[in-house]
Structures are given as structure tokens and as C-alpha cells.
Amino acid sequence: MSDAVVTLHGVSYGVGSRRIFSDLSLSARRGEITAIMGPSGTGKTTLLRLITGQVAAQSGEIRVFGEDVRAMDREALYALRKRMGMLFQNGALLSDLSVFDNVAFPVRAHARLPESVLRALVLTKLHAVGLRGASALMPTELSGGMARRVALARAIVMDPELLIYDEPFVGLDPISMGVVVRLIRQINETLGLTSIVVSHDVDEVSSIAHQSYLLAGGKVVAGGLPETLRHSEEPGVRQFMRGEADGPVPFHYPADNYQDELLGSSPSGRT
Amino acid sequence: MIDSALSRIGRVGLFLVRVLSNIPAIFEQPRAVVHQIYNSGGRSLIIIMLCGLFVGMVLGLQGYDLLQRFGSEDALGIAAALGLLKELGPVVTALLFAGRAGTALTSEIGLMRATDQLTAMEMMAVDPVRQVVLPRFIGGIIALPLLVAIFNIVGLFGAQLIGVQLMGVDAGAFWSQTQQAVELDDVAEGIVKSLAFGLVCSLVAVYEGYHAEPTAAGVGLATTRTVVVSSVLTLLVDYMLTAAFLGA
């Protein structure tokens, strides 16, 4: 696909004997928001780590901006990462720097800008996320939602072409969640970015995504328009999209027979 | 067991090479190094001075007790000065440094790992070894010899306090014999040891922090390892350097 910014084809990855992905394929198109959903523990964050080259896939092809991530050395990866921004689940703000210095951090690391220009740039980005007034605060003085917004300002301060969000809605109150949802959409539209949002918050992520993928068992089990996934009758997709407690993903962790275990005749039963 | 120890030594060696290969970057962030000298050194000052005073006082008491049996209590200054300069100063300071500054470095870097701050840097195309590890490593190496010097001065004052003020050793004899007996080689031995201990303690602290498992338990374990490994290595290196200096 020529307009794909990120392409994964036949990717397999595992840690030790545990297989996380087998023959995984998906793509994220330029200018769109691509949602990657799936139950906890399916490897959504690991997928982002593969895309950004933090871990290396054992087989398959991962291309970002047309470049093969698996073949890159540290220098090439750093050059690639300058074209992307990432929002971490907890914000990952540098704890010994103020909000202003956190946002200024990547600029200071990669560009020699006069302090006045840097100040204007940082304040512009903080204003975009509504936190210009919090520039002097330290990360410990921020709420979870505010920290996420500062991290977003930091992620866009270098004007990346690709923005990756790892669980951006986790632990946020409804107001903060609404703000973050709106910001992701706004930033994607106004800056013309390509965005990948990893989340298990179905409603929020579906409301802004152009296309969605559902991961389960190390594979893409469904992909397409969010509405298509929402109305899918495939049991696994339906269980996740509608939040049903039981289904292909069982409520109970595999265990011995309940009655046997209670009566103590099961080998794993405790007396 | 031997395999795992050797592979661990290899990993630490490679990490050291990676840190040292970034040395030129230190000139781009002199303020960060100064900040880390304050963090590791300045914040350890009180405990170092306090312990230096007590060690010196004990040295004064024990030295006086021993020397007066031979009627040589005037040599107390020499005994205290050489004991502090060549052994007690560098070793005790390094052990205290490992417990105070080393653990702080490990837990700080470990927590940065656990809260994704190091990964965030990598994602911003900033090498965390260059940005986080290097200033702390160099700051520790510079801070330890400075702390040793302060420990020695306060320790000598403590020995003088007991020997001269309490036990009645002649002040003139105490200081003049010290001045005559202590040679530049003795000072050099202390400086070399404190630099070596600074390198060992700082390296262990940053290595353990950087490679800590990103959990509360993992950071705790790494912090404990920093104290244990630094202390053992300090004593091992001390023996090797002492043997080398005596052999030279």
C-alpha cells in the first residue's frame, strides 16, 4: 500500500518459549488515526515497541516511512525516531524537569535554537494542550490527565510525522478522557499527522479512529472501519467490542474441576 | 555459577565501554556534571564529616593506647595521618559513598527505567546513557576523592582532639612529626585509591540502576546489589592496590 506509513507483514515475535505474535500483518495509512485494540496481555504495547524498534521481531517485515526497522542500527533508529512522537501510558515525564523543560527537552537535545524562539515554541505547544499556565509546575504537581497532556505537547514539539499513543485513556476521569480524545483528533487533523492509538477503551478510540484492528492470540482477528468491528457477529470480536464477561476469552482462568478442588480431591487442592 | 559471574563481568565491561565512548559529550553538559557532583558529594558531606570525626577519634584512642606502651605516643599524628590517608579515608568513604550516594543513584535511575523515562528518551532519539548515566558516573568519580580529602582532614582533627586535647600528646610533636613523615607517595596512594573506588562505586551504581527490573521489587533488589557489590569490590580493589603499592 503506497500511502501506508507503517506496515507490518508476517511478523512473529516471542520471548523465550512464549509466542506473542505469529504472522501478524497490519498497516497504518498516512493522515489517518489507526486504532489497535485488544484485551489486556495481547501484546499491544509490545507491538508499539516493535514498530519503534525498541525490540526486534524474530521474523517478518516492519516498515516505517518505507524503511526496514529490523535492519536499522542505533543511529538509523534514532534518525527514524526523530520523525515520530510517542505518548506513554503514564506520560513518562522526566521527573527532575519542570513542565516547560520537559517539553523543551527534545528540542534542546536536537536543535540549537535561541532561548526566545524555544520559549515561544514550547509555550505554543503547551497552549495547544491547554497547559500554558502550568509551564512552571513540576511533574509531581500534575494530575494524571495533565501529565498525559504535557507528554502530548512534548510528543508534538518536534513536529513529528507519526504519533504513537500507548493506552492514552487509562486511568483518566471522564473530563480528562474527553479532553485527550479531542486533542488526539485535533492534533491529527491540524498537523496532518499519522496516528496509531493502542487502547482497550473501545468507545473512545472507535470515536476518533479511521480504521481499527483487533488483536487476540498474537494475530489480527479483525480489521476495518470501527463501525464494521462494532457490528461484527464474530464471537471474539463481539465479546471485546461489547465488553461481554464470558466468551472466547473465558471469564475463568484455566483450573481443575471446581467441585473436586473444593472437596480436596484435586491434586492442586489445598487443605 | 562461574559462567554467570563471567558473563556479568562481561556485561559490566561492555556497559563501561559504552559509557566511556560517550565521554566527549560531557563537555556539552558541564552543568549536569556539577549538579551530579553536588548530588553525590554535597549531599553526602554531613555523613562523611561525622564518620570521619568518629573514625579519627577512635584512631586517636586506639593509637594512643598502642603507642604509649612503647613510649612513642608522640608518633600518634603519623599513625593517624598514614592510616587515614592510605587506608581508612578511601575505604570508609567508599563504603559510606556506596551506601549513601550509590543507592541514591541506583534507585533514581531504576525508577526512571520503571516509569518509562529512559524509554521516553530513547523514543526522543536521546541516548539515556549519554544523558542520564554519563553525568552521574563522572560526577561520582569526581565526588569521591573530594569526600575522601574532607574525611581525612576531619579524621585527623578527630585524632588530634583525642590525642592532644584529651590524652595530652604534645601538639607540636603531633603536627611536626606528621608533616615530616607523610610523603607525597602516601598522598598519591590515597588519591589513586579514591579514584579507583570512585570508578568502581559509580559504575556499579549506574549499571545496577540502568539494568534494574522495572518494578518496585526490581529497583529494591538493584539498590541492595549496589551496596553489596560496591562494598566487596572496594575491599578487593583496596587489597590489590595496596599490594601493588607495597610491591612498587
Short mmCIF file of C-alpha atoms in Angstrom, two decimals:
data_model
loop_
_atom_site.label_atom_id
_atom_site.label_comp_id
_atom_site.label_asym_id
_atom_site.label_seq_id
_atom_site.Cartn_x
_atom_site.Cartn_y
_atom_site.Cartn_z
CA MET A 1 0.00 0.00 0.00
CA SER A 2 1.73 3.18 -1.18
CA ASP A 3 0.16 5.55 1.36
CA ALA A 4 0.98 3.32 4.32
CA VAL A 5 3.32 4.97 6.82
CA VAL A 6 3.65 1.83 8.95
CA THR A 7 3.45 -1.67 7.53
CA LEU A 8 3.85 -4.98 9.35
CA HIS A 9 3.91 -8.11 7.27
CA GLY A 10 4.11 -11.66 8.64
CA VAL A 11 5.70 -10.50 11.89
CA SER A 12 6.49 -13.08 14.55
CA TYR A 13 7.83 -12.27 17.98
CA GLY A 14 8.24 -14.16 21.21
CA VAL A 15 10.08 -14.01 24.49
CA GLY A 16 11.71 -17.28 25.46
CA SER A 17 9.26 -20.06 24.73
CA ARG A 18 6.27 -17.67 24.86
CA ARG A 19 4.98 -16.66 21.44
CA ILE A 20 3.41 -13.19 21.44
CA PHE A 21 2.82 -12.63 17.71
CA SER A 22 2.64 -15.11 14.87
CA ASP A 23 2.37 -13.95 11.30
CA LEU A 24 0.96 -10.54 12.25
CA SER A 25 0.17 -8.13 9.44
CA LEU A 26 -1.34 -4.65 9.54
CA SER A 27 -0.76 -1.15 8.25
CA ALA A 28 -1.38 2.47 9.24
CA ARG A 29 -2.25 4.88 6.44
CA ARG A 30 -0.93 8.42 6.09
CA GLY A 31 -3.08 11.10 7.70
CA GLU A 32 -5.34 8.61 9.44
CA ILE A 33 -5.84 7.50 13.01
CA THR A 34 -5.36 3.76 13.29
CA ALA A 35 -6.66 2.10 16.42
CA ILE A 36 -5.12 -1.11 17.71
CA MET A 37 -7.37 -2.75 20.25
CA GLY A 38 -7.32 -5.97 22.15
CA PRO A 39 -7.72 -7.47 25.59
CA SER A 40 -5.03 -6.93 28.23
CA GLY A 41 -1.99 -9.09 27.71
CA THR A 42 -2.35 -9.47 23.94
CA GLY A 43 0.87 -7.56 23.32
CA LYS A 44 -0.45 -4.17 22.18
CA THR A 45 2.39 -2.28 23.84
CA THR A 46 4.87 -4.87 22.54
CA LEU A 47 3.56 -4.14 19.05
CA LEU A 48 4.45 -0.47 19.52
CA ARG A 49 7.87 -1.48 20.75
CA LEU A 50 8.32 -3.49 17.55
CA ILE A 51 7.23 -0.59 15.37
CA THR A 52 9.60 1.82 17.12
CA GLY A 53 12.49 -0.63 17.06
CA GLN A 54 12.76 -1.00 20.83
CA VAL A 55 12.61 -4.75 20.37
CA ALA A 56 13.40 -6.77 17.26
CA ALA A 57 10.96 -9.18 15.64
CA GLN A 58 12.23 -12.70 15.01
CA SER A 59 10.76 -12.78 11.51
CA GLY A 60 8.61 -10.78 9.14
CA GLU A 61 8.89 -7.24 7.84
CA ILE A 62 8.30 -3.98 9.69
CA ARG A 63 8.49 -0.83 7.60
CA VAL A 64 8.10 2.71 8.89
CA PHE A 65 8.22 5.51 6.31
CA GLY A 66 9.23 2.75 3.90
CA GLU A 67 12.35 1.87 5.87
CA ASP A 68 13.02 -1.58 7.29
CA VAL A 69 13.12 -1.15 11.07
CA ARG A 70 14.62 -4.59 11.68
CA ALA A 71 17.70 -3.74 9.63
CA MET A 72 18.47 -0.48 11.42
CA ASP A 73 21.36 0.19 13.78
CA ARG A 74 21.04 2.56 16.74
CA GLU A 75 21.94 5.64 14.70
CA ALA A 76 19.41 4.87 11.99
CA LEU A 77 16.75 4.16 14.60
CA TYR A 78 17.40 7.48 16.30
CA ALA A 79 17.12 9.23 12.92
CA LEU A 80 13.80 7.46 12.35
CA ARG A 81 12.53 8.31 15.83
CA LYS A 82 13.13 12.00 15.21
CA ARG A 83 10.27 11.72 12.73
CA MET A 84 7.90 10.21 15.28
CA GLY A 85 6.49 11.07 18.68
CA MET A 86 5.25 8.72 21.33
CA LEU A 87 2.86 9.22 24.19
CA PHE A 88 3.43 6.75 27.00
CA GLN A 89 0.75 5.21 29.18
CA ASN A 90 1.91 7.14 32.26
CA GLY A 91 3.23 10.18 30.42
CA ALA A 92 6.85 9.26 31.24
CA LEU A 93 7.69 12.88 32.02
CA LEU A 94 11.23 13.45 33.23
CA SER A 95 10.69 13.82 36.94
CA ASP A 96 13.52 16.26 37.64
CA LEU A 97 12.43 18.77 34.97
CA SER A 98 9.59 21.27 35.03
CA VAL A 99 6.70 21.07 32.56
CA PHE A 100 8.39 23.70 30.37
CA ASP A 101 11.75 21.91 30.42
CA ASN A 102 10.08 18.57 29.70
CA VAL A 103 8.52 19.95 26.53
CA ALA A 104 11.74 21.76 25.62
CA PHE A 105 13.84 18.63 26.24
CA PRO A 106 13.79 17.09 22.73
CA VAL A 107 14.31 20.49 21.10
CA ARG A 108 17.33 21.24 23.27
CA ALA A 109 18.70 17.78 22.50
CA HIS A 110 18.44 18.12 18.73
CA ALA A 111 18.40 21.78 17.80
CA ARG A 112 20.27 24.92 18.69
CA LEU A 113 17.51 27.47 19.00
CA PRO A 114 17.75 30.89 20.62
CA GLU A 115 16.08 30.77 24.04
CA SER A 116 13.38 33.23 22.93
CA VAL A 117 12.40 31.05 19.95
CA LEU A 118 12.46 27.92 22.09
CA ARG A 119 10.26 29.61 24.68
CA ALA A 120 7.74 30.64 22.04
CA LEU A 121 7.71 27.13 20.55
CA VAL A 122 7.22 25.39 23.89
CA LEU A 123 4.51 27.79 25.01
CA THR A 124 2.70 27.31 21.69
CA LYS A 125 2.63 23.55 22.19
CA LEU A 126 1.59 23.87 25.82
CA HIS A 127 -1.16 26.28 24.78
CA ALA A 128 -2.37 23.71 22.25
CA VAL A 129 -2.94 21.21 25.06
CA GLY A 130 -4.36 23.87 27.38
CA LEU A 131 -1.48 23.89 29.86
CA ARG A 132 0.45 27.06 29.06
CA GLY A 133 -0.34 28.23 32.58
CA ALA A 134 1.22 25.11 34.09
CA SER A 135 4.64 25.56 32.46
CA ALA A 136 6.42 26.19 35.76
CA LEU A 137 4.95 23.20 37.57
CA MET A 138 6.88 20.02 38.29
CA PRO A 139 5.53 16.63 37.12
CA THR A 140 4.67 15.66 40.71
CA GLU A 141 2.27 18.62 40.86
CA LEU A 142 0.24 17.41 37.86
CA SER A 143 -2.83 15.21 37.76
CA GLY A 144 -2.78 12.09 35.56
CA GLY A 145 -4.69 13.86 32.81
CA MET A 146 -2.45 16.91 32.92
CA ALA A 147 0.68 14.75 32.81
CA ARG A 148 -0.71 13.00 29.73
CA ARG A 149 -1.36 16.37 28.05
CA VAL A 150 2.15 17.64 28.84
CA ALA A 151 3.54 14.41 27.39
CA LEU A 152 1.41 15.05 24.31
CA ALA A 153 2.86 18.56 23.99
CA ARG A 154 6.35 17.05 24.28
CA ALA A 155 5.50 14.41 21.67
CA ILE A 156 4.48 17.03 19.10
CA VAL A 157 7.08 19.69 19.84
CA MET A 158 9.43 18.38 17.13
CA ASP A 159 6.54 18.31 14.60
CA PRO A 160 6.62 14.54 14.01
CA GLU A 161 5.00 12.86 11.04
CA LEU A 162 3.87 9.86 13.05
CA LEU A 163 2.41 9.97 16.53
CA ILE A 164 2.03 6.81 18.60
CA TYR A 165 -0.22 6.66 21.64
CA ASP A 166 0.13 3.86 24.17
CA GLU A 167 -3.10 3.50 26.17
CA PRO A 168 -3.75 7.27 26.29
CA PHE A 169 -7.06 6.94 28.17
CA VAL A 170 -6.04 4.64 31.01
CA GLY A 171 -6.84 5.96 34.48
CA LEU A 172 -8.39 9.23 33.32
CA ASP A 173 -11.59 10.74 34.68
CA PRO A 174 -14.35 11.36 32.10
CA ILE A 175 -13.44 15.03 31.66
CA SER A 176 -9.74 14.36 31.15
CA MET A 177 -10.61 11.46 28.86
CA GLY A 178 -12.83 13.72 26.75
CA VAL A 179 -10.05 16.30 26.57
CA VAL A 180 -7.46 13.73 25.45
CA VAL A 181 -9.83 12.24 22.85
CA ARG A 182 -10.47 15.72 21.45
CA LEU A 183 -6.76 16.58 21.45
CA ILE A 184 -5.79 13.41 19.58
CA ARG A 185 -8.34 14.15 16.88
CA GLN A 186 -7.48 17.86 16.69
CA ILE A 187 -3.74 17.30 16.56
CA ASN A 188 -4.12 14.65 13.90
CA GLU A 189 -6.25 16.92 11.74
CA THR A 190 -4.45 20.22 12.21
CA LEU A 191 -0.93 18.89 11.96
CA GLY A 192 -1.75 16.33 9.26
CA LEU A 193 -0.17 13.50 11.22
CA THR A 194 -0.49 9.78 11.02
CA SER A 195 -1.54 8.41 14.40
CA ILE A 196 -1.54 4.95 15.91
CA VAL A 197 -3.58 4.60 19.08
CA VAL A 198 -3.25 1.48 21.18
CA SER A 199 -6.14 1.18 23.58
CA HIS A 200 -8.76 -1.11 25.02
CA ASP A 201 -11.20 1.74 25.56
CA VAL A 202 -13.46 0.72 22.69
CA ASP A 203 -15.87 3.65 22.65
CA GLU A 204 -13.27 6.39 22.95
CA VAL A 205 -10.84 5.03 20.41
CA SER A 206 -13.57 4.00 17.96
CA SER A 207 -14.96 7.54 18.03
CA ILE A 208 -11.78 9.00 16.54
CA ALA A 209 -10.25 6.14 14.53
CA HIS A 210 -10.40 5.87 10.75
CA GLN A 211 -9.56 2.19 10.88
CA SER A 212 -9.30 -0.33 13.70
CA TYR A 213 -7.52 -3.59 14.27
CA LEU A 214 -8.42 -6.09 16.94
CA LEU A 215 -5.61 -8.26 18.25
CA ALA A 216 -6.11 -11.58 20.01
CA GLY A 217 -3.96 -14.67 20.34
CA GLY A 218 -0.99 -12.99 18.70
CA LYS A 219 -2.85 -12.19 15.48
CA VAL A 220 -5.14 -9.61 13.95
CA VAL A 221 -8.57 -11.19 14.33
CA ALA A 222 -10.45 -8.31 12.75
CA GLY A 223 -9.65 -5.10 10.93
CA GLY A 224 -11.53 -2.36 9.16
CA LEU A 225 -13.78 0.55 9.93
CA PRO A 226 -14.62 0.93 13.62
CA GLU A 227 -18.32 0.62 12.80
CA THR A 228 -17.73 -2.66 10.98
CA LEU A 229 -15.97 -4.08 14.02
CA ARG A 230 -18.69 -2.79 16.31
CA HIS A 231 -21.39 -4.66 14.39
CA SER A 232 -19.37 -7.80 13.79
CA GLU A 233 -21.07 -11.02 14.82
CA GLU A 234 -17.80 -12.93 15.05
CA PRO A 235 -17.85 -14.17 18.70
CA GLY A 236 -14.35 -12.97 19.66
CA VAL A 237 -14.88 -9.52 18.14
CA ARG A 238 -18.37 -9.22 19.59
CA GLN A 239 -17.21 -10.14 23.09
CA PHE A 240 -14.49 -7.49 23.08
CA MET A 241 -16.43 -4.70 21.36
CA ARG A 242 -19.43 -5.17 23.64
CA GLY A 243 -17.47 -5.90 26.80
CA GLU A 244 -19.09 -9.29 27.47
CA ALA A 245 -17.60 -11.05 30.50
CA ASP A 246 -17.55 -14.52 29.00
CA GLY A 247 -16.96 -15.81 25.51
CA PRO A 248 -13.96 -16.95 23.51
CA VAL A 249 -11.87 -15.15 26.13
CA PRO A 250 -13.10 -17.09 29.18
CA PHE A 251 -14.01 -15.40 32.46
CA HIS A 252 -12.27 -18.16 34.42
CA TYR A 253 -8.56 -18.76 34.25
CA PRO A 254 -8.00 -22.42 33.36
CA ALA A 255 -8.31 -24.51 36.54
CA ASP A 256 -9.14 -28.01 37.80
CA ASN A 257 -12.74 -29.03 38.36
CA TYR A 258 -14.30 -26.63 40.88
CA GLN A 259 -16.10 -29.31 42.89
CA ASP A 260 -13.04 -31.58 43.02
CA GLU A 261 -10.87 -28.73 44.19
CA LEU A 262 -13.29 -27.65 46.93
CA LEU A 263 -13.61 -31.22 48.19
CA GLY A 264 -9.85 -31.60 48.21
CA SER A 265 -9.63 -34.49 45.73
CA SER A 266 -7.89 -32.37 43.09
CA PRO A 267 -4.10 -32.52 43.03
CA SER A 268 -3.93 -28.71 43.20
CA GLY A 269 -6.46 -28.51 46.04
CA ARG A 270 -5.17 -27.10 49.28
CA THR A 271 -6.15 -28.47 52.62
CA MET B 1 27.77 -20.02 38.59
CA ILE B 2 31.23 -19.14 37.22
CA ASP B 3 29.68 -18.76 33.76
CA SER B 4 27.09 -16.37 35.03
CA ALA B 5 29.68 -14.36 37.01
CA LEU B 6 31.91 -14.10 33.94
CA SER B 7 29.06 -13.09 31.69
CA ARG B 8 28.05 -10.46 34.25
CA ILE B 9 31.59 -9.08 34.32
CA GLY B 10 31.49 -9.00 30.54
CA ARG B 11 28.20 -7.10 30.53
CA VAL B 12 29.53 -4.56 33.03
CA GLY B 13 32.66 -4.18 30.90
CA LEU B 14 30.63 -3.55 27.76
CA PHE B 15 28.49 -1.05 29.65
CA LEU B 16 31.64 0.75 30.82
CA VAL B 17 32.89 0.91 27.24
CA ARG B 18 29.53 2.34 26.15
CA VAL B 19 29.68 4.97 28.90
CA LEU B 20 33.29 5.87 28.15
CA SER B 21 32.60 6.14 24.41
CA ASN B 22 30.24 9.00 25.28
CA ILE B 23 32.87 10.89 27.30
CA PRO B 24 33.21 13.75 24.75
CA ALA B 25 29.54 14.54 25.40
CA ILE B 26 30.47 15.59 28.92
CA PHE B 27 31.71 18.91 27.55
CA GLU B 28 28.22 19.60 26.23
CA GLN B 29 26.66 19.23 29.66
CA PRO B 30 29.11 20.57 32.29
CA ARG B 31 26.23 21.84 34.43
CA ALA B 32 24.78 18.33 34.65
CA VAL B 33 28.13 17.02 35.93
CA VAL B 34 28.39 19.80 38.52
CA HIS B 35 24.83 19.01 39.59
CA GLN B 36 25.73 15.35 40.00
CA ILE B 37 28.89 16.20 41.98
CA TYR B 38 26.59 18.08 44.33
CA ASN B 39 24.08 15.21 44.35
CA SER B 40 26.64 12.52 45.10
CA GLY B 41 29.18 14.57 47.02
CA GLY B 42 27.47 17.58 48.55
CA ARG B 43 24.59 15.57 49.89
CA SER B 44 26.95 13.02 51.45
CA LEU B 45 29.02 15.70 53.17
CA ILE B 46 27.44 15.57 56.62
CA ILE B 47 27.59 11.80 56.97
CA ILE B 48 31.19 11.79 55.68
CA MET B 49 32.29 14.51 58.11
CA LEU B 50 30.51 12.89 61.02
CA CYS B 51 32.00 9.46 60.31
CA GLY B 52 35.41 11.00 59.62
CA LEU B 53 35.35 12.65 63.03
CA PHE B 54 34.40 9.43 64.82
CA VAL B 55 36.91 7.30 62.91
CA GLY B 56 39.63 9.85 63.71
CA MET B 57 38.66 9.85 67.37
CA VAL B 58 38.77 6.07 67.57
CA LEU B 59 42.11 6.13 65.78
CA GLY B 60 43.30 8.64 68.39
CA LEU B 61 42.21 6.42 71.26
CA GLN B 62 43.49 3.13 69.86
CA GLY B 63 46.68 4.69 68.54
CA TYR B 64 47.44 6.35 71.83
CA ASP B 65 46.75 3.12 73.72
CA LEU B 66 49.12 1.16 71.48
CA LEU B 67 51.89 3.76 71.15
CA GLN B 68 52.08 4.65 74.81
CA ARG B 69 53.04 1.02 75.57
CA PHE B 70 56.26 1.72 73.69
CA GLY B 71 56.58 5.28 74.91
CA SER B 72 56.01 6.58 71.38
CA GLU B 73 52.78 8.49 71.84
CA ASP B 74 54.32 11.47 70.01
CA ALA B 75 54.04 9.37 66.85
CA LEU B 76 50.26 9.40 67.12
CA GLY B 77 49.99 12.04 64.42
CA ILE B 78 51.96 9.91 61.95
CA ALA B 79 49.90 6.80 62.71
CA ALA B 80 46.63 8.65 62.32
CA ALA B 81 47.69 10.53 59.18
CA LEU B 82 49.08 7.49 57.39
CA GLY B 83 46.19 5.28 58.49
CA LEU B 84 43.69 7.81 57.20
CA LEU B 85 45.50 8.78 54.02
CA LYS B 86 46.39 5.31 52.81
CA GLU B 87 43.56 3.12 54.07
CA LEU B 88 40.77 4.32 56.29
CA GLY B 89 39.98 7.51 54.40
CA PRO B 90 39.48 5.98 50.93
CA VAL B 91 37.96 2.70 52.15
CA VAL B 92 35.49 4.02 54.74
CA THR B 93 34.49 6.91 52.48
CA ALA B 94 33.90 4.50 49.59
CA LEU B 95 31.76 2.23 51.79
CA LEU B 96 29.75 5.21 53.00
CA PHE B 97 29.51 6.55 49.44
CA ALA B 98 28.14 3.21 48.24
CA GLY B 99 25.51 3.26 50.98
CA ARG B 100 24.53 6.91 50.62
CA ALA B 101 25.18 8.13 47.07
CA GLY B 102 25.39 4.76 45.29
CA THR B 103 21.97 3.64 46.44
CA ALA B 104 20.51 7.03 45.54
CA LEU B 105 21.96 6.77 42.02
CA THR B 106 20.70 3.22 41.54
CA SER B 107 17.21 3.89 42.78
CA GLU B 108 16.94 7.13 40.79
CA ILE B 109 17.98 5.52 37.51
CA GLY B 110 15.98 2.36 38.31
CA LEU B 111 12.87 4.41 38.92
CA MET B 112 13.45 6.28 35.68
CA ARG B 113 13.53 2.89 33.99
CA ALA B 114 10.40 1.71 35.81
CA THR B 115 8.46 4.87 34.89
CA ASP B 116 9.48 4.69 31.21
CA GLN B 117 11.56 7.86 31.41
CA LEU B 118 14.59 6.14 29.88
CA THR B 119 12.45 4.61 27.13
CA ALA B 120 10.89 8.02 26.50
CA MET B 121 14.38 9.45 25.99
CA GLU B 122 15.21 6.68 23.54
CA MET B 123 11.99 7.48 21.70
CA MET B 124 13.08 11.12 21.52
CA ALA B 125 16.32 9.88 19.93
CA VAL B 126 18.28 10.84 23.04
CA ASP B 127 20.70 8.22 24.35
CA PRO B 128 19.94 7.72 28.08
CA VAL B 129 23.50 6.54 28.68
CA ARG B 130 24.75 9.88 27.44
CA GLN B 131 22.05 11.95 29.09
CA VAL B 132 21.48 10.19 32.41
CA VAL B 133 24.27 7.71 33.12
CA LEU B 134 27.34 9.65 31.99
CA PRO B 135 26.94 12.78 34.20
CA ARG B 136 26.17 10.61 37.24
CA PHE B 137 29.13 8.33 36.58
CA ILE B 138 31.60 11.19 36.10
CA GLY B 139 30.05 13.15 38.99
CA GLY B 140 30.60 10.16 41.29
CA ILE B 141 34.21 9.69 40.19
CA ILE B 142 34.96 13.36 40.91
CA ALA B 143 32.95 13.49 44.14
CA LEU B 144 34.56 10.54 45.91
CA PRO B 145 38.17 11.83 46.05
CA LEU B 146 36.83 15.18 47.29
CA LEU B 147 34.90 13.40 50.02
CA VAL B 148 37.99 11.37 50.91
CA ALA B 149 40.01 14.57 51.32
CA ILE B 150 37.36 16.00 53.63
CA PHE B 151 37.11 12.71 55.54
CA ASN B 152 40.90 12.72 56.07
CA ILE B 153 41.02 16.32 57.28
CA VAL B 154 38.15 15.83 59.71
CA GLY B 155 39.56 12.44 60.79
CA LEU B 156 42.95 13.96 61.55
CA PHE B 157 41.24 16.68 63.52
CA GLY B 158 39.36 13.96 65.47
CA ALA B 159 42.61 12.10 66.22
CA GLN B 160 44.20 15.37 67.35
CA LEU B 161 41.19 16.11 69.51
CA ILE B 162 41.63 12.87 71.42
CA GLY B 163 45.43 12.60 71.33
CA VAL B 164 46.38 16.20 72.02
CA GLN B 165 43.38 17.69 73.79
CA LEU B 166 42.33 14.64 75.84
CA MET B 167 45.41 12.43 76.27
CA GLY B 168 47.95 15.21 76.44
CA VAL B 169 50.18 14.36 73.50
CA ASP B 170 52.33 17.37 72.63
CA ALA B 171 50.65 19.37 69.88
CA GLY B 172 53.94 20.44 68.31
CA ALA B 173 55.19 16.85 68.15
CA PHE B 174 51.85 15.64 66.78
CA TRP B 175 51.80 18.04 63.84
CA SER B 176 55.54 18.31 63.10
CA GLN B 177 56.07 14.53 63.04
CA THR B 178 53.02 14.17 60.82
CA GLN B 179 54.39 16.79 58.46
CA GLN B 180 57.83 15.15 58.33
CA ALA B 181 56.68 11.55 57.97
CA VAL B 182 53.91 11.86 55.40
CA GLU B 183 55.36 11.81 51.90
CA LEU B 184 53.93 12.60 48.54
CA ASP B 185 53.77 8.89 47.70
CA ASP B 186 51.42 8.33 50.64
CA VAL B 187 49.14 11.08 49.39
CA ALA B 188 49.34 9.66 45.85
CA GLU B 189 48.34 6.22 47.13
CA GLY B 190 45.28 7.70 48.76
CA ILE B 191 44.36 9.66 45.63
CA VAL B 192 44.76 6.63 43.34
CA LYS B 193 42.66 4.51 45.68
CA SER B 194 39.91 7.08 45.97
CA LEU B 195 39.77 7.50 42.18
CA ALA B 196 39.61 3.72 41.75
CA PHE B 197 36.90 3.37 44.39
CA GLY B 198 35.02 6.27 42.82
CA LEU B 199 35.08 4.48 39.49
CA VAL B 200 34.02 1.15 40.98
CA CYS B 201 31.22 2.51 43.18
CA SER B 202 29.84 4.84 40.49
CA LEU B 203 29.99 2.17 37.80
CA VAL B 204 28.22 -0.40 39.97
CA ALA B 205 25.55 2.15 40.97
CA VAL B 206 24.71 3.30 37.44
CA TYR B 207 24.93 -0.21 35.99
CA GLU B 208 22.57 -1.68 38.56
CA GLY B 209 20.13 1.22 38.16
CA TYR B 210 20.18 1.10 34.38
CA HIS B 211 19.59 -2.64 34.31
CA ALA B 212 17.13 -2.81 37.20
CA GLU B 213 13.97 -4.77 36.59
CA PRO B 214 11.28 -2.09 36.07
CA THR B 215 9.28 -2.98 39.18
CA ALA B 216 9.34 -1.82 42.81
CA ALA B 217 10.91 -5.11 43.86
CA GLY B 218 13.41 -4.93 40.99
CA VAL B 219 14.57 -1.44 41.98
CA GLY B 220 14.86 -2.54 45.62
CA LEU B 221 16.94 -5.55 44.63
CA ALA B 222 19.20 -3.45 42.42
CA THR B 223 19.75 -0.99 45.27
CA THR B 224 20.73 -3.80 47.62
CA ARG B 225 23.07 -5.23 45.00
CA THR B 226 24.74 -1.84 44.63
CA VAL B 227 25.70 -1.76 48.31
CA VAL B 228 26.85 -5.37 48.44
CA VAL B 229 28.79 -5.42 45.16
CA SER B 230 30.35 -1.96 45.70
CA SER B 231 31.48 -2.86 49.21
CA VAL B 232 33.01 -6.19 48.22
CA LEU B 233 34.70 -4.71 45.14
CA THR B 234 36.02 -1.77 47.15
CA LEU B 235 37.74 -4.11 49.59
CA LEU B 236 39.03 -6.33 46.79
CA VAL B 237 40.43 -3.40 44.81
CA ASP B 238 41.88 -1.99 48.03
CA TYR B 239 43.82 -5.19 48.61
CA MET B 240 45.07 -5.24 45.01
CA LEU B 241 46.16 -1.61 45.07
CA THR B 242 47.80 -1.93 48.50
CA ALA B 243 49.74 -4.96 47.30
CA ALA B 244 50.74 -3.08 44.15
CA PHE B 245 51.90 0.00 46.08
CA LEU B 246 53.84 -2.06 48.61
CA GLY B 247 55.40 -4.07 45.82
CA ALA B 248 56.36 -0.97 43.86
#
